[in-house]
Amino acid sequence: MKKRNLISVRIMFAMLIFLGCQFISGKADAQPGRTGEQATSPASAGQQMSGTVVETMDSGGYTYVQVDTGSQKIWAAGPQKKIQFGDKVIIPSGMSLQNFHSKSLNRDFSSIYFVGAIIKEGESTGSAPSDHAAKSPGMTSANVEVKAGSIKKAEGGETVGDIFKNKTSLSGKKVTLRGKVVKFTPQVMGKNWIHLQDGTGSQGSNDLTVTTAAEVAKGATVLLTGQLAVDKDFGYGYNYDVIVEDAQIKVE
């Protein structure tokens, strides 16, 4: 019995040394609420809620709101927009994150919902700036029509249809293409988001998402170069089969 107890003590001592080394080297798991723009537990789907805004702030391309639903107070965050104290809002179903620490705010949230849009009461849900969230390509044309053959292919470049067709071989490479901006959403997650079409491709492969620092008007024809990413997941439900990132854009 004494020998068994001695072995147990030795094992526990070894574990303490290992954990201490992990802590010193910075490899141990961060404490809840101190993980820097991330959650310490898995996200889960929330249900649509509504109520009155009792606190709001903008940071890092997001608008954060605390909403009094009448039975509870919840925190939610969505793409930045003008929200004021006292506004009546709808919080669509989204991802509920526990023990979230916002680095840009230097603030902890025990629970917060990340949603595609915070909708003011009476505002059309169709006008909410949520086009960059996980949706099927080709569903965000925003009334800008791009007919087949109306856009000349960039010299030595690709078409939107080519990019979807050859996404595996093009993944991680620089691509150049010309197209028309059918939707523009500024400063979401620190980036401007563009949906580009050139009249090629079919439903589900005719609308390409692009991130850029440039500002362009909806309806503009642009020539752009950026790196193609495949199966890109930004977290919080923002994921894409195909996306061109950090594009350099020239308006034509």
Coordinates of C-alpha atoms in Angstrom, one line a residue:
M1 CA 0.0 0.0 0.0
K2 CA 2.8 2.4 0.9
K3 CA 4.5 1.6 -2.4
R4 CA 1.3 2.4 -4.3
N5 CA 0.8 5.7 -2.5
L6 CA 4.4 6.7 -3.3
I7 CA 3.9 6.0 -7.0
S8 CA 0.7 8.2 -6.9
V9 CA 2.6 11.0 -5.3
R10 CA 5.3 10.8 -7.9
I11 CA 2.8 10.9 -10.7
M12 CA 1.0 13.9 -9.2
F13 CA 4.3 15.7 -8.7
A14 CA 5.3 15.0 -12.3
M15 CA 1.9 16.4 -13.5
L16 CA 2.4 19.6 -11.4
I17 CA 5.9 20.1 -12.9
F18 CA 4.5 19.6 -16.5
L19 CA 1.6 22.1 -15.9
G20 CA 4.0 24.6 -14.4
C21 CA 6.2 24.4 -17.5
Q22 CA 3.2 24.8 -19.7
F23 CA 2.2 27.9 -17.8
I24 CA 5.6 29.4 -17.9
S25 CA 6.0 28.8 -21.6
G26 CA 2.6 30.3 -22.3
K27 CA 1.2 27.0 -23.7
A28 CA -1.5 26.4 -21.1
D29 CA -5.1 27.3 -21.9
A30 CA -6.0 30.9 -21.3
Q31 CA -8.4 31.6 -18.5
P32 CA -12.1 32.2 -19.4
G33 CA -12.7 35.7 -20.6
R34 CA -9.0 36.3 -21.4
T35 CA -8.6 34.7 -24.8
G36 CA -8.6 37.8 -27.0
E37 CA -11.5 38.2 -29.5
Q38 CA -12.6 34.6 -29.0
A39 CA -14.8 32.4 -26.7
T40 CA -13.7 29.7 -24.3
S41 CA -16.6 27.4 -25.0
P42 CA -18.3 26.2 -28.3
A43 CA -20.8 28.5 -29.9
S44 CA -24.5 27.5 -30.1
A45 CA -27.4 28.8 -32.1
G46 CA -29.6 31.4 -30.5
Q47 CA -33.2 32.3 -31.2
Q48 CA -34.5 35.6 -32.5
M49 CA -35.2 38.2 -29.7
S50 CA -36.3 41.8 -29.5
G51 CA -36.2 44.6 -27.0
T52 CA -34.9 48.0 -26.1
V53 CA -31.3 49.1 -26.4
V54 CA -30.0 50.1 -22.9
E55 CA -26.3 50.3 -23.9
T56 CA -24.4 50.5 -27.2
M57 CA -20.9 51.0 -28.5
D58 CA -18.9 50.6 -31.7
S59 CA -15.5 48.9 -32.0
G60 CA -13.5 46.8 -34.5
G61 CA -16.2 47.1 -37.2
Y62 CA -18.9 45.9 -34.9
T63 CA -21.8 47.5 -33.1
Y64 CA -22.3 46.1 -29.6
V65 CA -25.7 46.4 -27.9
Q66 CA -27.2 45.4 -24.6
V67 CA -30.9 44.8 -25.1
D68 CA -33.6 44.6 -22.5
T69 CA -36.1 42.0 -23.8
G70 CA -38.5 42.5 -20.9
S71 CA -37.5 39.2 -19.2
Q72 CA -33.7 39.5 -19.5
K73 CA -30.8 41.7 -20.7
I74 CA -28.7 40.2 -23.5
W75 CA -25.6 41.4 -25.4
A76 CA -25.4 41.1 -29.1
A77 CA -22.9 42.3 -31.8
G78 CA -23.3 42.8 -35.5
P79 CA -21.9 44.7 -38.5
Q80 CA -21.4 48.4 -37.5
K81 CA -24.4 50.6 -37.9
K82 CA -26.0 53.6 -36.2
I83 CA -27.8 52.4 -33.0
Q84 CA -28.9 54.6 -30.2
F85 CA -30.0 54.2 -26.6
G86 CA -33.7 53.6 -26.5
D87 CA -33.9 52.1 -30.0
K88 CA -36.2 49.1 -30.4
V89 CA -34.3 46.4 -32.2
I90 CA -34.6 42.8 -33.3
I91 CA -31.7 40.4 -32.7
P92 CA -31.9 37.6 -35.3
S93 CA -30.9 34.1 -34.5
G94 CA -27.1 33.9 -34.3
M95 CA -24.1 32.4 -32.5
S96 CA -24.1 32.5 -28.7
L97 CA -20.5 32.7 -27.4
Q98 CA -19.7 32.2 -23.7
N99 CA -16.9 34.0 -21.8
F100 CA -16.0 36.2 -24.7
H101 CA -13.2 38.8 -24.4
S102 CA -13.2 41.7 -26.9
K103 CA -9.6 42.8 -27.4
S104 CA -10.7 46.0 -29.1
L105 CA -13.0 47.0 -26.2
N106 CA -10.8 45.3 -23.5
R107 CA -14.1 44.0 -22.1
D108 CA -15.4 40.7 -21.0
F109 CA -18.9 39.3 -21.9
S110 CA -20.2 36.3 -20.0
S111 CA -22.5 35.7 -23.0
I112 CA -22.9 37.5 -26.3
Y113 CA -24.7 36.8 -29.6
F114 CA -22.9 37.5 -32.9
V115 CA -25.5 38.1 -35.7
G116 CA -25.5 39.0 -39.3
A117 CA -27.3 42.3 -38.6
I118 CA -28.9 44.2 -35.7
I119 CA -32.3 45.3 -37.1
K120 CA -34.1 48.4 -36.0
E121 CA -37.8 48.1 -35.4
G122 CA -39.6 49.0 -38.6
E123 CA -36.5 48.4 -40.8
S124 CA -36.8 46.1 -43.7
T125 CA -34.7 42.9 -43.0
G126 CA -33.8 42.9 -46.6
S127 CA -31.9 46.1 -46.2
A128 CA -29.7 44.9 -43.3
P129 CA -26.0 44.8 -44.2
S130 CA -25.6 41.1 -43.7
D131 CA -24.6 40.2 -47.2
H132 CA -21.1 39.0 -46.2
A133 CA -22.4 36.4 -43.9
A134 CA -22.5 32.7 -44.8
K135 CA -24.9 32.7 -47.8
S136 CA -25.0 31.0 -51.2
P137 CA -23.1 33.1 -53.8
G138 CA -25.3 34.7 -56.4
M139 CA -28.0 35.7 -53.8
T140 CA -26.8 39.2 -53.2
S141 CA -27.0 41.0 -56.6
A142 CA -28.8 44.0 -54.9
N143 CA -30.6 45.0 -58.2
V144 CA -27.4 45.4 -60.2
E145 CA -27.8 43.4 -63.4
V146 CA -24.7 41.9 -65.0
K147 CA -25.5 40.3 -68.4
A148 CA -23.5 37.5 -69.9
G149 CA -20.8 38.9 -72.2
S150 CA -21.1 42.4 -70.8
I151 CA -17.7 42.4 -69.0
K152 CA -14.5 41.8 -70.9
K153 CA -12.2 39.2 -69.3
A154 CA -9.0 40.6 -67.8
E155 CA -5.9 40.0 -69.9
G156 CA -4.1 37.0 -68.4
G157 CA -6.8 36.8 -65.7
E158 CA -9.8 34.7 -64.7
T159 CA -13.5 35.1 -64.8
V160 CA -15.8 34.5 -61.8
G161 CA -17.0 31.3 -63.4
D162 CA -13.4 30.2 -63.9
I163 CA -12.5 30.8 -60.3
F164 CA -15.4 28.7 -58.9
K165 CA -14.6 25.9 -61.5
N166 CA -10.9 25.9 -60.8
K167 CA -10.9 26.8 -57.1
T168 CA -8.9 23.8 -56.0
S169 CA -5.9 24.6 -58.3
L170 CA -6.2 28.3 -57.8
S171 CA -6.4 28.1 -54.0
G172 CA -3.7 30.2 -52.3
K173 CA -2.7 31.9 -55.6
K174 CA -3.0 35.5 -56.8
V175 CA -5.9 35.9 -59.2
T176 CA -6.8 38.9 -61.4
L177 CA -10.3 39.5 -62.8
R178 CA -12.6 42.2 -64.0
G179 CA -16.2 42.6 -62.8
K180 CA -19.0 44.8 -61.6
V181 CA -19.6 45.6 -58.0
V182 CA -23.1 44.4 -57.2
K183 CA -22.9 45.0 -53.4
F184 CA -20.5 46.9 -51.1
T185 CA -20.5 46.7 -47.3
P186 CA -17.9 48.9 -45.5
Q187 CA -15.9 48.1 -42.4
V188 CA -17.0 44.7 -41.2
M189 CA -14.4 42.9 -39.2
G190 CA -12.0 45.7 -40.3
K191 CA -12.5 45.0 -44.0
N192 CA -14.6 46.3 -46.8
W193 CA -16.7 43.6 -48.4
I194 CA -17.6 43.4 -52.1
H195 CA -19.8 41.1 -54.2
L196 CA -18.5 40.9 -57.8
Q197 CA -20.1 39.5 -60.9
D198 CA -19.0 39.5 -64.5
G199 CA -21.8 37.6 -66.2
T200 CA -20.1 34.2 -66.1
G201 CA -20.9 31.2 -64.0
S202 CA -24.3 29.8 -63.0
Q203 CA -26.6 30.1 -59.9
G204 CA -24.3 29.5 -57.0
S205 CA -21.1 30.2 -58.9
N206 CA -21.7 33.6 -60.4
D207 CA -21.1 35.9 -57.5
L208 CA -17.7 36.3 -55.9
T209 CA -17.0 37.7 -52.4
V210 CA -13.9 40.0 -52.1
T211 CA -12.3 41.8 -49.2
T212 CA -10.4 45.0 -49.7
A213 CA -9.2 48.2 -48.0
A214 CA -10.5 50.1 -51.1
E215 CA -13.9 51.9 -51.2
V216 CA -15.9 51.5 -54.4
A217 CA -19.4 52.3 -55.4
K218 CA -22.1 49.7 -56.2
G219 CA -22.3 49.4 -60.0
A220 CA -18.7 50.3 -60.6
T221 CA -16.6 48.1 -63.0
V222 CA -13.3 47.2 -61.4
L223 CA -10.1 45.4 -62.1
L224 CA -8.8 43.6 -59.1
T225 CA -6.0 41.3 -57.9
G226 CA -6.0 39.4 -54.7
Q227 CA -5.3 36.0 -53.1
L228 CA -7.9 33.3 -53.5
A229 CA -8.9 31.3 -50.4
V230 CA -11.0 28.2 -50.4
D231 CA -13.2 27.0 -47.5
K232 CA -12.4 30.2 -45.5
D233 CA -13.9 30.3 -42.0
F234 CA -13.7 33.7 -40.1
G235 CA -15.7 32.3 -37.2
Y236 CA -19.1 33.4 -35.9
G237 CA -20.8 31.8 -39.0
Y238 CA -18.7 33.8 -41.6
N239 CA -17.5 31.1 -43.9
Y240 CA -17.0 30.9 -47.6
D241 CA -16.3 28.2 -50.2
V242 CA -14.4 30.8 -52.3
I243 CA -13.2 34.3 -51.4
V244 CA -10.6 36.7 -52.7
E245 CA -8.8 38.4 -49.9
D246 CA -7.1 41.8 -49.5
A247 CA -7.6 42.7 -53.1
Q248 CA -6.0 45.7 -54.8
I249 CA -8.7 47.4 -56.9
K250 CA -8.6 49.8 -59.9
V251 CA -11.9 51.4 -60.8
E252 CA -12.3 51.5 -64.6

